[in-house]
mmCIF file of C-alpha atoms in Angstrom:
data_model
loop_
_atom_site.group_PDB
_atom_site.id
_atom_site.type_symbol
_atom_site.label_atom_id
_atom_site.label_comp_id
_atom_site.label_asym_id
_atom_site.label_seq_id
_atom_site.Cartn_x
_atom_site.Cartn_y
_atom_site.Cartn_z
ATOM 1 C CA UNK A 148 8.243 2.789 -18.724
ATOM 2 C CA UNK A 149 4.854 1.188 -18.222
ATOM 3 C CA UNK A 150 3.491 1.015 -14.707
ATOM 4 C CA UNK A 151 1.650 -1.758 -12.927
ATOM 5 C CA UNK A 152 -1.365 -2.923 -14.890
ATOM 6 C CA UNK A 153 -4.362 -4.517 -13.262
ATOM 7 C CA UNK A 154 -7.331 -6.010 -15.039
ATOM 8 C CA UNK A 155 -10.216 -5.746 -14.949
ATOM 9 C CA UNK A 156 -10.764 -2.343 -13.363
ATOM 10 C CA UNK A 157 -14.280 -3.116 -12.188
ATOM 11 C CA UNK A 158 -16.158 -6.317 -11.455
ATOM 12 C CA UNK A 159 -19.613 -7.108 -10.168
ATOM 13 C CA UNK A 160 -20.146 -10.648 -8.961
ATOM 14 C CA UNK A 161 -22.812 -12.570 -7.111
ATOM 15 C CA UNK A 162 -22.318 -14.236 -3.753
ATOM 16 C CA UNK A 163 -20.943 -17.736 -4.149
ATOM 17 C CA UNK A 164 -19.210 -17.055 -7.447
ATOM 18 C CA UNK A 165 -15.476 -16.952 -7.900
ATOM 19 C CA UNK A 166 -13.313 -14.266 -9.450
ATOM 20 C CA UNK A 167 -9.814 -13.995 -10.908
ATOM 21 C CA UNK A 168 -7.885 -10.737 -10.943
ATOM 22 C CA UNK A 169 -4.741 -10.115 -12.960
ATOM 23 C CA UNK A 170 -1.650 -7.997 -12.367
ATOM 24 C CA UNK A 171 1.270 -7.253 -14.673
ATOM 25 C CA UNK A 172 4.183 -5.700 -12.748
ATOM 26 C CA UNK A 173 6.591 -3.051 -13.934
ATOM 27 C CA UNK A 174 9.014 -4.522 -16.446
ATOM 28 C CA UNK A 175 11.956 -6.039 -14.582
ATOM 29 C CA UNK A 176 10.140 -6.212 -11.259
ATOM 30 C CA UNK A 177 9.913 -9.729 -9.928
ATOM 31 C CA UNK A 178 7.974 -9.249 -6.717
ATOM 32 C CA UNK A 179 4.210 -8.862 -6.733
ATOM 33 C CA UNK A 180 2.146 -8.251 -3.622
ATOM 34 C CA UNK A 181 -1.614 -8.087 -3.277
ATOM 35 C CA UNK A 182 -3.590 -5.917 -0.892
ATOM 36 C CA UNK A 183 -7.253 -5.500 -0.050
ATOM 37 C CA UNK A 184 -8.495 -2.005 0.726
ATOM 38 C CA UNK A 185 -11.803 -1.334 2.467
ATOM 39 C CA UNK A 186 -13.044 1.810 4.218
ATOM 40 C CA UNK A 187 -13.210 0.035 7.563
ATOM 41 C CA UNK A 188 -9.971 -1.958 7.553
ATOM 42 C CA UNK A 189 -7.760 0.121 5.314
ATOM 43 C CA UNK A 190 -5.037 -1.598 3.313
ATOM 44 C CA UNK A 191 -4.443 -5.192 4.336
ATOM 45 C CA UNK A 192 -1.755 -7.492 2.974
ATOM 46 C CA UNK A 193 -2.975 -10.602 1.191
ATOM 47 C CA UNK A 194 0.155 -12.303 -0.156
ATOM 48 C CA UNK A 195 3.409 -11.787 -1.984
ATOM 49 C CA UNK A 196 4.991 -13.693 -4.836
ATOM 50 C CA UNK A 197 8.579 -13.718 -6.026
ATOM 51 C CA UNK A 198 9.943 -16.013 -8.721
ATOM 52 C CA UNK A 199 6.647 -17.890 -8.915
ATOM 53 C CA UNK A 200 6.755 -18.701 -5.187
ATOM 54 C CA UNK A 201 4.499 -17.368 -2.480
ATOM 55 C CA UNK A 202 6.876 -15.764 0.007
ATOM 56 C CA UNK A 203 4.485 -14.354 2.526
ATOM 57 C CA UNK A 204 0.784 -14.577 3.305
ATOM 58 C CA UNK A 205 -1.520 -12.333 5.260
ATOM 59 C CA UNK A 206 -4.348 -13.283 7.554
ATOM 60 C CA UNK A 207 -7.026 -14.102 5.009
ATOM 61 C CA UNK A 208 -9.077 -17.295 4.594
ATOM 62 C CA UNK A 209 -8.085 -19.983 2.141
ATOM 63 C CA UNK A 210 -10.717 -18.718 -0.306
ATOM 64 C CA UNK A 211 -8.099 -16.170 -1.300
ATOM 65 C CA UNK A 212 -5.313 -17.613 -3.384
ATOM 66 C CA UNK A 213 -2.835 -16.492 -5.959
ATOM 67 C CA UNK A 214 -0.077 -17.473 -8.281
ATOM 68 C CA UNK A 215 2.734 -15.976 -10.286
ATOM 69 C CA UNK A 216 3.870 -16.908 -13.745
ATOM 70 C CA UNK A 217 7.377 -17.089 -15.172
ATOM 71 C CA UNK A 218 6.983 -13.628 -16.716
ATOM 72 C CA UNK A 219 6.195 -12.246 -13.212
ATOM 73 C CA UNK A 220 2.543 -11.613 -14.012
ATOM 74 C CA UNK A 221 0.325 -12.592 -11.134
ATOM 75 C CA UNK A 222 -3.263 -13.582 -10.598
ATOM 76 C CA UNK A 223 -5.325 -13.760 -7.472
ATOM 77 C CA UNK A 224 -8.461 -15.806 -7.102
ATOM 78 C CA UNK A 225 -11.299 -15.496 -4.642
ATOM 79 C CA UNK A 226 -13.696 -18.412 -4.439
ATOM 80 C CA UNK A 227 -17.153 -18.592 -2.899
ATOM 81 C CA UNK A 228 -17.495 -14.840 -2.815
ATOM 82 C CA UNK A 229 -19.057 -13.163 0.205
ATOM 83 C CA UNK A 230 -20.549 -9.697 0.498
ATOM 84 C CA UNK A 231 -17.627 -8.718 2.721
ATOM 85 C CA UNK A 232 -15.196 -9.372 -0.118
ATOM 86 C CA UNK A 233 -16.351 -6.171 -1.793
ATOM 87 C CA UNK A 234 -13.244 -4.024 -1.840
ATOM 88 C CA UNK A 235 -10.538 -2.435 -3.920
ATOM 89 C CA UNK A 236 -7.882 -5.035 -4.669
ATOM 90 C CA UNK A 237 -4.467 -3.558 -5.264
ATOM 91 C CA UNK A 238 -1.389 -5.127 -6.713
ATOM 92 C CA UNK A 239 2.053 -3.743 -5.869
ATOM 93 C CA UNK A 240 5.233 -4.343 -7.829
ATOM 94 C CA UNK A 241 8.737 -4.310 -6.340
ATOM 95 C CA UNK A 242 12.128 -4.784 -7.940
ATOM 96 C CA UNK A 243 13.351 -7.558 -5.691
ATOM 97 C CA UNK A 244 12.754 -9.298 -2.428
ATOM 98 C CA UNK A 245 12.864 -6.683 0.236
ATOM 99 C CA UNK A 246 16.195 -4.936 0.217
ATOM 100 C CA UNK A 247 14.538 -1.699 1.099
ATOM 101 C CA UNK A 248 12.711 -1.819 -2.187
ATOM 102 C CA UNK A 249 9.763 0.418 -2.788
ATOM 103 C CA UNK A 250 6.365 -0.845 -3.834
ATOM 104 C CA UNK A 251 4.455 0.675 -6.728
ATOM 105 C CA UNK A 252 0.734 0.145 -6.990
ATOM 106 C CA UNK A 253 -1.507 -0.525 -9.936
ATOM 107 C CA UNK A 254 -4.835 1.233 -10.375
ATOM 108 C CA UNK A 255 -6.662 -1.578 -8.626
ATOM 109 C CA UNK A 256 -9.667 -3.733 -9.324
ATOM 110 C CA UNK A 257 -12.892 -2.609 -7.696
ATOM 111 C CA UNK A 258 -14.859 -5.756 -6.815
ATOM 112 C CA UNK A 259 -18.492 -5.507 -5.826
ATOM 113 C CA UNK A 260 -20.251 -8.610 -4.544
ATOM 114 C CA UNK A 261 -24.044 -8.506 -4.625
ATOM 115 C CA UNK B 924 -1.959 -2.830 19.441
ATOM 116 C CA UNK B 925 -2.127 -2.004 15.766
ATOM 117 C CA UNK B 926 1.028 -2.400 13.740
ATOM 118 C CA UNK B 927 0.877 1.089 12.293
ATOM 119 C CA UNK B 928 -1.161 3.910 13.771
ATOM 120 C CA UNK B 929 -1.885 7.302 12.324
ATOM 121 C CA UNK B 930 -3.585 10.004 14.343
ATOM 122 C CA UNK B 931 -7.134 10.685 13.342
ATOM 123 C CA UNK B 932 -8.082 13.339 10.788
ATOM 124 C CA UNK B 933 -9.070 15.004 8.680
ATOM 125 C CA UNK B 934 -6.448 17.710 8.828
ATOM 126 C CA UNK B 935 -7.448 21.063 7.394
ATOM 127 C CA UNK B 936 -4.658 23.476 6.536
ATOM 128 C CA UNK B 937 -4.710 26.841 4.744
ATOM 129 C CA UNK B 938 -2.951 27.056 1.422
ATOM 130 C CA UNK B 939 0.707 27.864 1.934
ATOM 131 C CA UNK B 940 0.845 26.454 5.460
ATOM 132 C CA UNK B 941 2.680 23.369 6.724
ATOM 133 C CA UNK B 942 0.796 20.099 7.103
ATOM 134 C CA UNK B 943 2.206 17.709 9.691
ATOM 135 C CA UNK B 944 1.341 14.024 9.740
ATOM 136 C CA UNK B 945 2.441 11.476 12.319
ATOM 137 C CA UNK B 946 2.705 7.718 12.400
ATOM 138 C CA UNK B 947 3.798 5.229 15.065
ATOM 139 C CA UNK B 948 4.597 1.563 14.589
ATOM 140 C CA UNK B 949 4.836 -1.377 16.920
ATOM 141 C CA UNK B 950 7.406 -3.709 15.308
ATOM 142 C CA UNK B 951 10.909 -2.761 16.460
ATOM 143 C CA UNK B 952 12.319 -4.880 13.631
ATOM 144 C CA UNK B 953 10.921 -2.509 11.035
ATOM 145 C CA UNK B 954 13.547 -1.158 8.694
ATOM 146 C CA UNK B 955 11.744 0.585 5.860
ATOM 147 C CA UNK B 956 9.257 3.410 6.056
ATOM 148 C CA UNK B 957 7.135 4.950 3.365
ATOM 149 C CA UNK B 958 4.537 7.612 2.815
ATOM 150 C CA UNK B 959 1.945 7.127 0.131
ATOM 151 C CA UNK B 960 -0.548 9.662 -1.169
ATOM 152 C CA UNK B 961 -3.952 8.451 -2.284
ATOM 153 C CA UNK B 962 -6.428 10.647 -4.077
ATOM 154 C CA UNK B 963 -10.086 9.719 -3.807
ATOM 155 C CA UNK B 964 -10.878 6.832 -6.132
ATOM 156 C CA UNK B 965 -7.227 6.302 -7.058
ATOM 157 C CA UNK B 966 -4.496 3.941 -5.962
ATOM 158 C CA UNK B 967 -1.712 4.835 -3.506
ATOM 159 C CA UNK B 968 1.258 6.694 -4.959
ATOM 160 C CA UNK B 969 4.669 6.505 -3.295
ATOM 161 C CA UNK B 970 5.907 9.970 -2.345
ATOM 162 C CA UNK B 971 8.629 9.363 0.247
ATOM 163 C CA UNK B 972 10.789 6.547 1.534
ATOM 164 C CA UNK B 973 13.119 6.697 4.543
ATOM 165 C CA UNK B 974 15.367 4.064 6.078
ATOM 166 C CA UNK B 975 17.652 5.877 8.544
ATOM 167 C CA UNK B 976 17.008 8.044 11.574
ATOM 168 C CA UNK B 977 16.761 11.723 10.805
ATOM 169 C CA UNK B 978 15.215 13.833 8.117
ATOM 170 C CA UNK B 979 14.883 13.298 4.399
ATOM 171 C CA UNK B 980 13.724 16.102 2.167
ATOM 172 C CA UNK B 981 12.284 15.878 -1.328
ATOM 173 C CA UNK B 982 10.865 19.071 -2.708
ATOM 174 C CA UNK B 983 8.105 20.288 -0.417
ATOM 175 C CA UNK B 984 8.032 16.996 1.488
ATOM 176 C CA UNK B 985 10.151 16.080 4.513
ATOM 177 C CA UNK B 986 10.029 12.683 6.166
ATOM 178 C CA UNK B 987 11.370 12.278 9.683
ATOM 179 C CA UNK B 988 12.246 8.976 11.322
ATOM 180 C CA UNK B 989 12.997 8.168 14.946
ATOM 181 C CA UNK B 990 13.450 4.427 15.400
ATOM 182 C CA UNK B 991 14.011 4.677 19.153
ATOM 183 C CA UNK B 992 10.589 6.245 19.554
ATOM 184 C CA UNK B 993 9.116 4.129 16.724
ATOM 185 C CA UNK B 994 7.832 7.250 15.091
ATOM 186 C CA UNK B 995 7.789 8.547 11.538
ATOM 187 C CA UNK B 996 6.330 11.803 10.307
ATOM 188 C CA UNK B 997 5.691 13.708 7.102
ATOM 189 C CA UNK B 998 5.775 17.454 6.682
ATOM 190 C CA UNK B 999 4.263 19.125 3.644
ATOM 191 C CA UNK B 1000 5.521 22.680 3.243
ATOM 192 C CA UNK B 1001 3.726 25.380 1.261
ATOM 193 C CA UNK B 1002 0.616 23.200 1.055
ATOM 194 C CA UNK B 1003 -1.300 23.402 -2.194
ATOM 195 C CA UNK B 1004 -4.889 22.420 -3.001
ATOM 196 C CA UNK B 1005 -3.449 19.575 -5.073
ATOM 197 C CA UNK B 1006 -2.052 18.122 -1.824
ATOM 198 C CA UNK B 1007 -5.597 17.392 -0.660
ATOM 199 C CA UNK B 1008 -5.598 13.611 -0.368
ATOM 200 C CA UNK B 1009 -5.272 10.770 2.107
ATOM 201 C CA UNK B 1010 -1.726 10.074 3.261
ATOM 202 C CA UNK B 1011 -0.836 6.514 4.187
ATOM 203 C CA UNK B 1012 2.097 5.524 6.361
ATOM 204 C CA UNK B 1013 3.607 2.124 5.484
ATOM 205 C CA UNK B 1014 6.189 0.122 7.365
ATOM 206 C CA UNK B 1015 8.149 -2.941 6.330
ATOM 207 C CA UNK B 1016 10.948 -5.215 7.398
ATOM 208 C CA UNK B 1017 14.055 -5.280 5.244
ATOM 209 C CA UNK B 1018 14.710 -8.995 5.241
ATOM 210 C CA UNK B 1019 12.881 -11.705 3.476
ATOM 211 C CA UNK B 1020 9.650 -10.249 2.272
ATOM 212 C CA UNK B 1021 7.951 -7.259 0.753
ATOM 213 C CA UNK B 1022 5.007 -7.169 3.111
ATOM 214 C CA UNK B 1023 4.004 -3.664 4.083
ATOM 215 C CA UNK B 1024 1.856 -2.786 7.070
ATOM 216 C CA UNK B 1025 -0.251 0.298 6.447
ATOM 217 C CA UNK B 1026 -1.857 2.797 8.729
ATOM 218 C CA UNK B 1027 -5.451 3.755 8.001
ATOM 219 C CA UNK B 1028 -4.386 7.088 6.646
ATOM 220 C CA UNK B 1029 -4.843 10.763 7.338
ATOM 221 C CA UNK B 1030 -7.032 12.902 5.142
ATOM 222 C CA UNK B 1031 -5.531 16.288 4.384
ATOM 223 C CA UNK B 1032 -7.691 19.136 3.091
ATOM 224 C CA UNK B 1033 -5.894 22.240 1.868
ATOM 225 C CA UNK B 1034 -8.154 25.270 1.962
ATOM 226 C CA UNK B 1035 -7.488 27.893 -0.731
#
């Protein structure tokens, strides 16, 4: 059974640009969550999608957005990139909306903003 | 107060010894508790989940939960060099969303 797939694995962007990251969840999983991981802040929740609807959002500026498609694949977008957006962006896949379900992470996208 | 706190590390343990990791959380509504292992440069890997007070054992790992004290711990028995990693405590609510709150992690170094 294939795991969570994130693309691309690495990105280098310039300040002010925008970026789109992609996540394909485990087959049959309908919930996709996004997290940002930095050495200083650790893992921080960005947002969660289930059945193409954003169910929950973390405390991030509006430059961070996302969406989910009918096949459960998800994308997140960051506009007007800042140096502080450099981080590992992780996507987590869960079977259903929180009934004690476990989250499984993809390999992440390492974003560097220069 | 942070949502999830893990005591500072790193924790160095000799091979074969027990590594003990602790985590406290602030939200009394939390219902689901997880331990993830993250090797350097890799993504977090789920190793234990626990939902009820008490102990849960899986191989060399034991998770312990005490909701009254808002405390969850992880014991690693017979520690191996391959256990050297950062261990992340994650806490979630059961209803309505899949948001997890993570601690900053504890680095464990197993010394051969």
